[in-house]
PDB file of C-alpha atoms and ligand atoms in Angstrom:
ATOM      1  CA  MET A1342       0.003   0.033  -0.009  1.00  0.00           C
ATOM      2  CA  GLN A1343       1.254   3.474  -0.895  1.00  0.00           C
ATOM      3  CA  ILE A1344       0.003   6.793   0.323  1.00  0.00           C
ATOM      4  CA  LEU A1345      -0.893   9.346  -2.335  1.00  0.00           C
ATOM      5  CA  ASP A1346       0.740  12.377  -0.761  1.00  0.00           C
ATOM      6  CA  GLY A1347      -1.423  15.295  -1.914  1.00  0.00           C
ATOM      7  CA  LYS A1348       0.331  17.765   0.375  1.00  0.00           C
ATOM      8  CA  GLN A1349       3.780  17.144  -1.119  1.00  0.00           C
ATOM      9  CA  THR A1350       2.489  16.950  -4.681  1.00  0.00           C
ATOM     10  CA  SER A1351       0.607  20.196  -4.197  1.00  0.00           C
ATOM     11  CA  GLU A1352       3.795  21.917  -2.916  1.00  0.00           C
ATOM     12  CA  THR A1353       5.637  20.743  -6.058  1.00  0.00           C
ATOM     13  CA  ILE A1354       2.856  22.118  -8.274  1.00  0.00           C
ATOM     14  CA  LYS A1355       2.842  25.451  -6.509  1.00  0.00           C
ATOM     15  CA  GLN A1356       6.638  25.723  -6.985  1.00  0.00           C
ATOM     16  CA  GLU A1357       6.185  24.960 -10.732  1.00  0.00           C
ATOM     17  CA  ILE A1358       3.499  27.688 -10.906  1.00  0.00           C
ATOM     18  CA  LEU A1359       5.749  30.244  -9.091  1.00  0.00           C
ATOM     19  CA  ALA A1360       8.564  29.484 -11.572  1.00  0.00           C
ATOM     20  CA  GLU A1361       6.197  30.111 -14.492  1.00  0.00           C
ATOM     21  CA  VAL A1362       4.857  33.365 -12.927  1.00  0.00           C
ATOM     22  CA  GLU A1363       8.413  34.614 -12.482  1.00  0.00           C
ATOM     23  CA  GLN A1364       9.028  33.840 -16.171  1.00  0.00           C
ATOM     24  CA  LEU A1365       5.822  35.632 -17.105  1.00  0.00           C
ATOM     25  CA  MET A1366       6.856  38.710 -15.135  1.00  0.00           C
ATOM     26  CA  ALA A1367      10.357  38.645 -16.621  1.00  0.00           C
ATOM     27  CA  ASN A1368       8.690  38.803 -20.023  1.00  0.00           C
ATOM     28  CA  GLY A1369       6.661  41.828 -19.033  1.00  0.00           C
ATOM     29  CA  GLY A1370       3.481  39.897 -18.236  1.00  0.00           C
ATOM     30  CA  LYS A1371       0.862  40.554 -15.619  1.00  0.00           C
ATOM     31  CA  ARG A1372       0.764  38.868 -12.231  1.00  0.00           C
ATOM     32  CA  PRO A1373      -2.247  36.513 -11.958  1.00  0.00           C
ATOM     33  CA  HIS A1374      -4.895  37.837  -9.646  1.00  0.00           C
ATOM     34  CA  LEU A1375      -7.628  35.825  -7.794  1.00  0.00           C
ATOM     35  CA  ALA A1376     -10.643  37.416  -6.097  1.00  0.00           C
ATOM     36  CA  ALA A1377     -12.186  35.226  -3.345  1.00  0.00           C
ATOM     37  CA  ILE A1378     -15.667  36.122  -2.020  1.00  0.00           C
ATOM     38  CA  ILE A1379     -16.854  34.694   1.251  1.00  0.00           C
ATOM     39  CA  VAL A1380     -20.142  35.407   3.063  1.00  0.00           C
ATOM     40  CA  GLY A1381     -20.414  34.884   6.850  1.00  0.00           C
ATOM     41  CA  HIS A1382     -18.019  33.352   9.365  1.00  0.00           C
ATOM     42  CA  ASP A1383     -18.322  29.576   9.017  1.00  0.00           C
ATOM     43  CA  GLY A1384     -15.020  28.247  10.436  1.00  0.00           C
ATOM     44  CA  ALA A1385     -14.391  25.614   7.781  1.00  0.00           C
ATOM     45  CA  SER A1386     -15.142  28.000   4.912  1.00  0.00           C
ATOM     46  CA  GLU A1387     -12.905  30.697   6.468  1.00  0.00           C
ATOM     47  CA  THR A1388     -10.075  28.121   6.731  1.00  0.00           C
ATOM     48  CA  TYR A1389     -10.550  26.997   3.090  1.00  0.00           C
ATOM     49  CA  VAL A1390     -10.475  30.552   1.834  1.00  0.00           C
ATOM     50  CA  ALA A1391      -7.492  31.448   3.964  1.00  0.00           C
ATOM     51  CA  ASN A1392      -5.691  28.500   2.430  1.00  0.00           C
ATOM     52  CA  LYS A1393      -6.470  29.763  -1.064  1.00  0.00           C
ATOM     53  CA  VAL A1394      -5.247  33.260  -0.268  1.00  0.00           C
ATOM     54  CA  LYS A1395      -1.957  31.788   1.213  1.00  0.00           C
ATOM     55  CA  ALA A1396      -1.591  29.603  -1.898  1.00  0.00           C
ATOM     56  CA  CYS A1397      -1.804  32.777  -4.068  1.00  0.00           C
ATOM     57  CA  ARG A1398       1.185  34.170  -2.095  1.00  0.00           C
ATOM     58  CA  ASP A1399       3.083  30.900  -2.557  1.00  0.00           C
ATOM     59  CA  CYS A1400       2.532  31.119  -6.303  1.00  0.00           C
ATOM     60  CA  GLY A1401       3.423  34.759  -6.732  1.00  0.00           C
ATOM     61  CA  PHE A1402      -0.253  35.771  -7.448  1.00  0.00           C
ATOM     62  CA  ASP A1403      -2.105  38.802  -6.231  1.00  0.00           C
ATOM     63  CA  SER A1404      -5.340  38.112  -4.331  1.00  0.00           C
ATOM     64  CA  THR A1405      -8.323  40.059  -3.086  1.00  0.00           C
ATOM     65  CA  LEU A1406     -10.380  38.668  -0.258  1.00  0.00           C
ATOM     66  CA  LEU A1407     -13.902  40.107  -0.008  1.00  0.00           C
ATOM     67  CA  GLN A1408     -15.748  39.007   3.090  1.00  0.00           C
ATOM     68  CA  PHE A1409     -19.371  39.986   3.739  1.00  0.00           C
ATOM     69  CA  GLU A1410     -21.718  39.496   6.631  1.00  0.00           C
ATOM     70  CA  ASP A1411     -24.473  36.874   6.541  1.00  0.00           C
ATOM     71  CA  SER A1412     -26.950  39.779   6.326  1.00  0.00           C
ATOM     72  CA  ILE A1413     -25.823  40.747   2.737  1.00  0.00           C
ATOM     73  CA  SER A1414     -28.727  40.538   0.310  1.00  0.00           C
ATOM     74  CA  GLU A1415     -28.654  38.514  -2.858  1.00  0.00           C
ATOM     75  CA  ALA A1416     -28.838  41.713  -4.924  1.00  0.00           C
ATOM     76  CA  GLU A1417     -25.883  43.238  -3.087  1.00  0.00           C
ATOM     77  CA  LEU A1418     -23.786  40.063  -3.587  1.00  0.00           C
ATOM     78  CA  LEU A1419     -24.714  39.917  -7.258  1.00  0.00           C
ATOM     79  CA  ASN A1420     -23.442  43.503  -7.493  1.00  0.00           C
ATOM     80  CA  GLU A1421     -20.140  42.536  -5.864  1.00  0.00           C
ATOM     81  CA  VAL A1422     -19.697  39.643  -8.293  1.00  0.00           C
ATOM     82  CA  LYS A1423     -20.376  41.967 -11.276  1.00  0.00           C
ATOM     83  CA  LYS A1424     -17.879  44.444  -9.950  1.00  0.00           C
ATOM     84  CA  CYS A1425     -15.239  41.655  -9.987  1.00  0.00           C
ATOM     85  CA  ASN A1426     -16.366  40.740 -13.501  1.00  0.00           C
ATOM     86  CA  ARG A1427     -15.757  44.293 -14.744  1.00  0.00           C
ATOM     87  CA  ASN A1428     -12.425  44.733 -12.919  1.00  0.00           C
ATOM     88  CA  GLU A1429      -9.733  44.081 -15.507  1.00  0.00           C
ATOM     89  CA  GLU A1430      -7.090  43.576 -12.818  1.00  0.00           C
ATOM     90  CA  ILE A1431      -8.859  40.434 -11.691  1.00  0.00           C
ATOM     91  CA  ASP A1432      -8.380  37.215 -13.672  1.00  0.00           C
ATOM     92  CA  GLY A1433     -10.231  34.635 -11.562  1.00  0.00           C
ATOM     93  CA  ILE A1434     -13.220  34.854  -9.256  1.00  0.00           C
ATOM     94  CA  ILE A1435     -14.471  32.338  -6.680  1.00  0.00           C
ATOM     95  CA  VAL A1436     -17.427  32.554  -4.336  1.00  0.00           C
ATOM     96  CA  GLN A1437     -16.976  30.172  -1.446  1.00  0.00           C
ATOM     97  CA  LEU A1438     -19.890  27.754  -0.961  1.00  0.00           C
ATOM     98  CA  PRO A1439     -22.194  27.137   0.779  1.00  0.00           C
ATOM     99  CA  LEU A1440     -23.977  30.512   0.865  1.00  0.00           C
ATOM    100  CA  PRO A1441     -26.641  31.506   3.380  1.00  0.00           C
ATOM    101  CA  HIS A1442     -30.047  30.156   2.602  1.00  0.00           C
ATOM    102  CA  HIS A1443     -31.555  33.462   1.527  1.00  0.00           C
ATOM    103  CA  ILE A1444     -29.117  33.639  -1.396  1.00  0.00           C
ATOM    104  CA  ASN A1445     -29.665  31.494  -4.472  1.00  0.00           C
ATOM    105  CA  GLU A1446     -26.327  29.821  -5.221  1.00  0.00           C
ATOM    106  CA  HIS A1447     -27.197  29.077  -8.862  1.00  0.00           C
ATOM    107  CA  LYS A1448     -27.969  32.809  -9.445  1.00  0.00           C
ATOM    108  CA  ILE A1449     -24.674  33.854  -7.957  1.00  0.00           C
ATOM    109  CA  ILE A1450     -22.600  31.236  -9.851  1.00  0.00           C
ATOM    110  CA  GLU A1451     -24.344  32.166 -13.126  1.00  0.00           C
ATOM    111  CA  ALA A1452     -23.500  35.838 -12.491  1.00  0.00           C
ATOM    112  CA  ILE A1453     -19.772  35.137 -12.511  1.00  0.00           C
ATOM    113  CA  ASP A1454     -18.222  35.831 -15.919  1.00  0.00           C
ATOM    114  CA  TYR A1455     -17.542  32.228 -17.078  1.00  0.00           C
ATOM    115  CA  LYS A1456     -14.194  33.346 -18.464  1.00  0.00           C
ATOM    116  CA  LYS A1457     -13.128  34.172 -14.909  1.00  0.00           C
ATOM    117  CA  ASP A1458     -14.895  31.165 -13.271  1.00  0.00           C
ATOM    118  CA  VAL A1459     -11.815  29.419 -12.064  1.00  0.00           C
ATOM    119  CA  ASP A1460     -13.850  27.080  -9.841  1.00  0.00           C
ATOM    120  CA  GLY A1461     -15.490  25.690 -13.038  1.00  0.00           C
ATOM    121  CA  PHE A1462     -18.951  25.895 -11.433  1.00  0.00           C
ATOM    122  CA  HIS A1463     -20.643  28.068 -14.106  1.00  0.00           C
ATOM    123  CA  PRO A1464     -23.021  26.111 -16.384  1.00  0.00           C
ATOM    124  CA  GLU A1465     -20.911  27.157 -19.364  1.00  0.00           C
ATOM    125  CA  ASN A1466     -17.788  25.464 -17.928  1.00  0.00           C
ATOM    126  CA  VAL A1467     -19.794  22.439 -16.625  1.00  0.00           C
ATOM    127  CA  GLY A1468     -21.374  21.952 -20.070  1.00  0.00           C
ATOM    128  CA  ARG A1469     -18.031  22.316 -21.864  1.00  0.00           C
ATOM    129  CA  LEU A1470     -16.487  19.660 -19.586  1.00  0.00           C
ATOM    130  CA  TYR A1471     -19.249  17.261 -20.584  1.00  0.00           C
ATOM    131  CA  ILE A1472     -18.759  17.707 -24.305  1.00  0.00           C
ATOM    132  CA  GLY A1473     -14.958  17.853 -24.224  1.00  0.00           C
ATOM    133  CA  MET A1474     -14.479  21.554 -25.023  1.00  0.00           C
ATOM    134  CA  PRO A1475     -11.731  23.711 -23.414  1.00  0.00           C
ATOM    135  CA  CYS A1476     -12.899  24.986 -20.042  1.00  0.00           C
ATOM    136  CA  TYR A1477     -12.000  25.400 -16.344  1.00  0.00           C
ATOM    137  CA  ILE A1478     -12.338  22.009 -14.746  1.00  0.00           C
ATOM    138  CA  SER A1479     -13.392  22.296 -11.115  1.00  0.00           C
ATOM    139  CA  ALA A1480     -10.538  21.846  -8.677  1.00  0.00           C
ATOM    140  CA  THR A1481     -11.392  18.680  -6.894  1.00  0.00           C
ATOM    141  CA  PRO A1482     -11.862  16.373  -9.980  1.00  0.00           C
ATOM    142  CA  LYS A1483      -8.866  18.048 -11.610  1.00  0.00           C
ATOM    143  CA  GLY A1484      -6.780  17.416  -8.429  1.00  0.00           C
ATOM    144  CA  ILE A1485      -7.863  13.732  -8.396  1.00  0.00           C
ATOM    145  CA  LEU A1486      -6.708  13.154 -12.009  1.00  0.00           C
ATOM    146  CA  GLU A1487      -3.508  15.129 -11.471  1.00  0.00           C
ATOM    147  CA  LEU A1488      -2.613  13.170  -8.389  1.00  0.00           C
ATOM    148  CA  LEU A1489      -3.218   9.838 -10.185  1.00  0.00           C
ATOM    149  CA  THR A1490      -1.170  11.035 -13.205  1.00  0.00           C
ATOM    150  CA  ARG A1491       1.767  12.110 -11.099  1.00  0.00           C
ATOM    151  CA  TYR A1492       1.816   8.705  -9.412  1.00  0.00           C
ATOM    152  CA  HIS A1493       1.572   7.032 -12.872  1.00  0.00           C
ATOM    153  CA  ILE A1494      -1.726   5.356 -12.011  1.00  0.00           C
ATOM    154  CA  SER A1495      -3.657   4.763 -15.188  1.00  0.00           C
ATOM    155  CA  THR A1496      -7.439   5.193 -15.207  1.00  0.00           C
ATOM    156  CA  LYS A1497      -7.996   4.062 -18.796  1.00  0.00           C
ATOM    157  CA  GLY A1498     -10.553   1.307 -19.016  1.00  0.00           C
ATOM    158  CA  LYS A1499     -10.719   0.947 -15.248  1.00  0.00           C
ATOM    159  CA  LYS A1500     -13.914   0.635 -13.309  1.00  0.00           C
ATOM    160  CA  CYS A1501     -14.309   3.936 -11.313  1.00  0.00           C
ATOM    161  CA  VAL A1502     -17.001   4.160  -8.710  1.00  0.00           C
ATOM    162  CA  VAL A1503     -17.921   7.660  -7.444  1.00  0.00           C
ATOM    163  CA  LEU A1504     -19.726   7.755  -4.122  1.00  0.00           C
ATOM    164  CA  GLY A1505     -21.794  11.004  -4.026  1.00  0.00           C
ATOM    165  CA  ARG A1506     -23.433  13.118  -6.685  1.00  0.00           C
ATOM    166  CA  SER A1507     -22.795  16.728  -5.569  1.00  0.00           C
ATOM    167  CA  ASN A1508     -22.442  19.436  -8.170  1.00  0.00           C
ATOM    168  CA  ILE A1509     -19.037  20.349  -6.682  1.00  0.00           C
ATOM    169  CA  VAL A1510     -17.399  16.916  -6.525  1.00  0.00           C
ATOM    170  CA  GLY A1511     -19.409  13.832  -7.470  1.00  0.00           C
ATOM    171  CA  LYS A1512     -20.857  14.892 -10.827  1.00  0.00           C
ATOM    172  CA  PRO A1513     -17.769  16.659 -12.209  1.00  0.00           C
ATOM    173  CA  THR A1514     -15.530  13.789 -11.023  1.00  0.00           C
ATOM    174  CA  ALA A1515     -17.699  11.296 -12.893  1.00  0.00           C
ATOM    175  CA  ALA A1516     -17.624  13.528 -15.998  1.00  0.00           C
ATOM    176  CA  LEU A1517     -13.884  13.883 -15.973  1.00  0.00           C
ATOM    177  CA  MET A1518     -13.169  10.257 -15.248  1.00  0.00           C
ATOM    178  CA  MET A1519     -15.274   9.088 -18.214  1.00  0.00           C
ATOM    179  CA  GLN A1520     -14.130  11.803 -20.582  1.00  0.00           C
ATOM    180  CA  LYS A1521     -12.205  10.763 -23.700  1.00  0.00           C
ATOM    181  CA  ASP A1522      -8.441  11.366 -23.411  1.00  0.00           C
ATOM    182  CA  MET A1523      -8.904  12.377 -19.805  1.00  0.00           C
ATOM    183  CA  GLY A1524     -10.105   9.646 -17.338  1.00  0.00           C
ATOM    184  CA  ASP A1525     -11.209   7.143 -20.057  1.00  0.00           C
ATOM    185  CA  ALA A1526     -12.661   5.043 -17.236  1.00  0.00           C
ATOM    186  CA  THR A1527     -15.934   3.141 -16.940  1.00  0.00           C
ATOM    187  CA  VAL A1528     -17.808   5.154 -14.355  1.00  0.00           C
ATOM    188  CA  THR A1529     -20.602   4.436 -11.888  1.00  0.00           C
ATOM    189  CA  ILE A1530     -22.104   7.084  -9.663  1.00  0.00           C
ATOM    190  CA  LEU A1531     -23.673   5.924  -6.358  1.00  0.00           C
ATOM    191  CA  HIS A1532     -25.906   8.041  -4.140  1.00  0.00           C
ATOM    192  CA  SER A1533     -28.284   7.890  -1.212  1.00  0.00           C
ATOM    193  CA  HIS A1534     -30.969   6.059  -3.229  1.00  0.00           C
ATOM    194  CA  SER A1535     -28.548   3.559  -4.883  1.00  0.00           C
ATOM    195  CA  GLN A1536     -29.173  -0.069  -4.297  1.00  0.00           C
ATOM    196  CA  ASN A1537     -26.526  -2.804  -3.797  1.00  0.00           C
ATOM    197  CA  LEU A1538     -24.098  -0.130  -2.717  1.00  0.00           C
ATOM    198  CA  LYS A1539     -21.613  -2.581  -1.246  1.00  0.00           C
ATOM    199  CA  GLU A1540     -21.592  -4.889  -4.305  1.00  0.00           C
ATOM    200  CA  GLU A1541     -21.044  -1.879  -6.548  1.00  0.00           C
ATOM    201  CA  CYS A1542     -18.132  -0.660  -4.407  1.00  0.00           C
ATOM    202  CA  LEU A1543     -16.654  -4.148  -4.431  1.00  0.00           C
ATOM    203  CA  GLN A1544     -16.339  -3.838  -8.266  1.00  0.00           C
ATOM    204  CA  ALA A1545     -14.264  -0.678  -8.126  1.00  0.00           C
ATOM    205  CA  ASP A1546     -10.646  -0.475  -9.330  1.00  0.00           C
ATOM    206  CA  ILE A1547     -10.759   3.190  -8.378  1.00  0.00           C
ATOM    207  CA  LEU A1548     -13.094   4.425  -5.627  1.00  0.00           C
ATOM    208  CA  VAL A1549     -13.740   8.125  -5.121  1.00  0.00           C
ATOM    209  CA  THR A1550     -15.747   8.905  -2.000  1.00  0.00           C
ATOM    210  CA  ALA A1551     -17.410  12.277  -1.534  1.00  0.00           C
ATOM    211  CA  ILE A1552     -20.289  11.944   0.957  1.00  0.00           C
ATOM    212  CA  GLY A1553     -19.026  13.542   4.129  1.00  0.00           C
ATOM    213  CA  GLN A1554     -19.812  10.612   6.398  1.00  0.00           C
ATOM    214  CA  PRO A1555     -16.778   9.565   8.524  1.00  0.00           C
ATOM    215  CA  HIS A1556     -15.855   5.877   8.319  1.00  0.00           C
ATOM    216  CA  PHE A1557     -18.660   5.124   5.811  1.00  0.00           C
ATOM    217  CA  VAL A1558     -16.388   2.951   3.686  1.00  0.00           C
ATOM    218  CA  THR A1559     -15.316  -0.210   5.505  1.00  0.00           C
ATOM    219  CA  ALA A1560     -12.830  -2.948   4.624  1.00  0.00           C
ATOM    220  CA  ASP A1561     -15.634  -5.347   3.545  1.00  0.00           C
ATOM    221  CA  MET A1562     -16.802  -2.894   0.816  1.00  0.00           C
ATOM    222  CA  ILE A1563     -13.547  -2.911  -1.220  1.00  0.00           C
ATOM    223  CA  LYS A1564     -11.617  -5.350  -3.269  1.00  0.00           C
ATOM    224  CA  ASP A1565      -7.888  -5.972  -2.767  1.00  0.00           C
ATOM    225  CA  GLY A1566      -5.654  -3.590  -4.664  1.00  0.00           C
ATOM    226  CA  VAL A1567      -8.249  -0.773  -5.056  1.00  0.00           C
ATOM    227  CA  VAL A1568      -7.070   2.834  -5.450  1.00  0.00           C
ATOM    228  CA  ILE A1569      -9.032   5.120  -3.046  1.00  0.00           C
ATOM    229  CA  LEU A1570      -9.380   8.906  -3.204  1.00  0.00           C
ATOM    230  CA  ASP A1571     -11.150  10.088  -0.101  1.00  0.00           C
ATOM    231  CA  ILE A1572     -12.704  13.543  -0.565  1.00  0.00           C
ATOM    232  CA  GLY A1573     -14.704  13.623   2.667  1.00  0.00           C
ATOM    233  CA  ILE A1574     -13.480  16.153   5.243  1.00  0.00           C
ATOM    234  CA  THR A1575     -15.690  16.132   8.308  1.00  0.00           C
ATOM    235  CA  ARG A1576     -14.800  18.036  11.479  1.00  0.00           C
ATOM    236  CA  VAL A1577     -15.328  15.816  14.547  1.00  0.00           C
ATOM    237  CA  ALA A1578     -15.122  17.217  18.096  1.00  0.00           C
ATOM    238  CA  ASP A1579     -11.916  16.131  19.842  1.00  0.00           C
ATOM    239  CA  SER A1580     -10.927  17.782  23.086  1.00  0.00           C
ATOM    240  CA  THR A1581      -7.399  16.333  22.897  1.00  0.00           C
ATOM    241  CA  ARG A1582      -6.598  18.584  19.927  1.00  0.00           C
ATOM    242  CA  SER A1583      -5.676  22.235  20.333  1.00  0.00           C
ATOM    243  CA  LYS A1584      -8.311  23.240  17.737  1.00  0.00           C
ATOM    244  CA  GLY A1585     -10.998  21.188  19.492  1.00  0.00           C
ATOM    245  CA  TYR A1586     -11.664  18.980  16.481  1.00  0.00           C
ATOM    246  CA  ARG A1587      -9.996  16.572  14.107  1.00  0.00           C
ATOM    247  CA  LEU A1588     -10.676  15.901  10.428  1.00  0.00           C
ATOM    248  CA  LEU A1589     -12.059  12.586   9.236  1.00  0.00           C
ATOM    249  CA  GLY A1590     -12.484  11.241   5.698  1.00  0.00           C
ATOM    250  CA  ASP A1591     -15.256   8.933   4.444  1.00  0.00           C
ATOM    251  CA  VAL A1592     -13.025   5.920   4.716  1.00  0.00           C
ATOM    252  CA  ASP A1593     -12.250   3.783   7.807  1.00  0.00           C
ATOM    253  CA  PHE A1594      -8.590   4.387   6.997  1.00  0.00           C
ATOM    254  CA  ASP A1595      -6.943   2.053   9.492  1.00  0.00           C
ATOM    255  CA  ASN A1596      -8.818  -1.028   8.366  1.00  0.00           C
ATOM    256  CA  VAL A1597      -9.166  -0.113   4.722  1.00  0.00           C
ATOM    257  CA  ALA A1598      -5.667   1.101   3.839  1.00  0.00           C
ATOM    258  CA  PRO A1599      -3.917  -2.281   4.119  1.00  0.00           C
ATOM    259  CA  LYS A1600      -6.149  -3.662   1.353  1.00  0.00           C
ATOM    260  CA  CYS A1601      -5.451  -0.778  -1.087  1.00  0.00           C
ATOM    261  CA  SER A1602      -2.726  -0.356  -3.662  1.00  0.00           C
ATOM    262  CA  TYR A1603      -2.911   3.423  -3.131  1.00  0.00           C
ATOM    263  CA  ILE A1604      -4.972   5.646  -0.809  1.00  0.00           C
ATOM    264  CA  THR A1605      -5.209   9.326   0.021  1.00  0.00           C
ATOM    265  CA  PRO A1606      -4.995  10.329   3.664  1.00  0.00           C
ATOM    266  CA  VAL A1607      -7.318  12.882   5.288  1.00  0.00           C
ATOM    267  CA  PRO A1608      -5.980  15.468   5.815  1.00  0.00           C
ATOM    268  CA  GLY A1609      -3.106  15.733   3.340  1.00  0.00           C
ATOM    269  CA  GLY A1610      -4.684  13.979   0.322  1.00  0.00           C
ATOM    270  CA  VAL A1611      -7.009  15.565  -2.147  1.00  0.00           C
ATOM    271  CA  GLY A1612      -7.612  18.687  -0.073  1.00  0.00           C
ATOM    272  CA  PRO A1613      -4.236  20.344  -0.840  1.00  0.00           C
ATOM    273  CA  MET A1614      -4.517  19.266  -4.471  1.00  0.00           C
ATOM    274  CA  THR A1615      -7.807  21.145  -4.738  1.00  0.00           C
ATOM    275  CA  VAL A1616      -6.032  24.356  -3.787  1.00  0.00           C
ATOM    276  CA  SER A1617      -3.125  23.905  -6.208  1.00  0.00           C
ATOM    277  CA  MET A1618      -5.611  23.104  -9.028  1.00  0.00           C
ATOM    278  CA  LEU A1619      -7.419  26.426  -8.301  1.00  0.00           C
ATOM    279  CA  MET A1620      -4.030  28.087  -8.672  1.00  0.00           C
ATOM    280  CA  LEU A1621      -3.494  26.367 -12.018  1.00  0.00           C
ATOM    281  CA  ASN A1622      -6.905  27.546 -13.186  1.00  0.00           C
ATOM    282  CA  THR A1623      -6.126  31.116 -12.117  1.00  0.00           C
ATOM    283  CA  LEU A1624      -2.764  30.962 -13.964  1.00  0.00           C
ATOM    284  CA  ALA A1625      -4.691  29.731 -17.083  1.00  0.00           C
ATOM    285  CA  ALA A1626      -7.180  32.585 -16.610  1.00  0.00           C
ATOM    286  CA  ALA A1627      -4.319  35.163 -16.568  1.00  0.00           C
ATOM    287  CA  LYS A1628      -2.838  33.490 -19.692  1.00  0.00           C
ATOM    288  CA  HIS A1629      -6.229  33.243 -21.420  1.00  0.00           C
ATOM    289  CA  THR A1630      -5.540  29.610 -22.046  1.00  0.00           C
ATOM    290  CA  TYR A1631      -9.153  28.399 -22.431  1.00  0.00           C
ATOM    291  CA  TYR A1632     -10.793  31.581 -23.512  1.00  0.00           C
ATOM    292  CA  PRO A1633      -8.659  33.741 -25.858  1.00  0.00           C
ATOM    293  CA  LYS A1634      -8.622  37.455 -25.168  1.00  0.00           C
ATOM    294  CA  GLU A1635     -11.067  39.371 -27.447  1.00  0.00           C
TER     295      GLU A1635
HETATM  296  N1  GUN B 880     -16.994  24.824  -0.945  1.00  0.00           N
HETATM  297  C1  GUN B 880     -16.417  23.588  -0.853  1.00  0.00           C
HETATM  298  N2  GUN B 880     -15.534  23.388  -1.809  1.00  0.00           N
HETATM  299  C2  GUN B 880     -15.513  24.493  -2.571  1.00  0.00           C
HETATM  300  C3  GUN B 880     -14.769  24.838  -3.744  1.00  0.00           C
HETATM  301  O1  GUN B 880     -13.986  24.101  -4.327  1.00  0.00           O
HETATM  302  N3  GUN B 880     -15.043  26.085  -4.219  1.00  0.00           N
HETATM  303  C4  GUN B 880     -15.946  26.906  -3.652  1.00  0.00           C
HETATM  304  N4  GUN B 880     -16.139  28.125  -4.222  1.00  0.00           N
HETATM  305  N5  GUN B 880     -16.657  26.599  -2.593  1.00  0.00           N
HETATM  306  C5  GUN B 880     -16.449  25.391  -2.033  1.00  0.00           C
END
């Protein structure tokens, strides 16, 4: 069994990005600039966004953090997004999810200029991913494929089971894993209404879990030699930790890991990859890689 070290891989990728940015600057180019919008004070969301802002520094990017109170109206938030769209200094925009219930997430995501949608959440980018057109691929699926590629783990023709059908992780992961010349895998998506869940998981050569239920995947649900990517990150109260909690993935790691050929830890697996993929998308935005400058 080998650990897929997302933390180390992500550090390497950020160093590669920094080297490219220094080259861009030496050639008179513009520093990539990410705008991150967050509403409210959810601890996990604040940590994720702080990690993204720090990653911008690591990569030599500029960043703008816009934090609003929970009381902000949908119209006011739409206006803030539109200001970022118009701001020519800003290459990439993310709005951290979830948003408060009085704000329609779909409306906000649709308001982001899809050419600056470095999360790849806008319907334009989602649709393009499905039909194999150039686009921003959302960071978690992109991070999964990048991690597998860097460890020389082929997905071609493999049976890939995705546990979870969220718009952020499950659906785009399935789309990327089945896509021609990308994952090229045979993909099954499982969700809360799926039947024979255990039997389906036992078929998997590659298992991606994104359901947010600690220890959901147990050793009897997987076959020997499976590759597991655990996307779940749940905070569980733990008074022995200075932060008062610890992070648990969807997989019963201690019992499952010995049966795997490769597995990601939580933390330190796909999480850090997600951040470095966001940086790659922001670099692509600054370079107009997917959407040429008009
Ligand atoms: N919330 C959880 N993951 C993400 C992500 O990748 N991007 C944004 N914007 N919000 C999230």
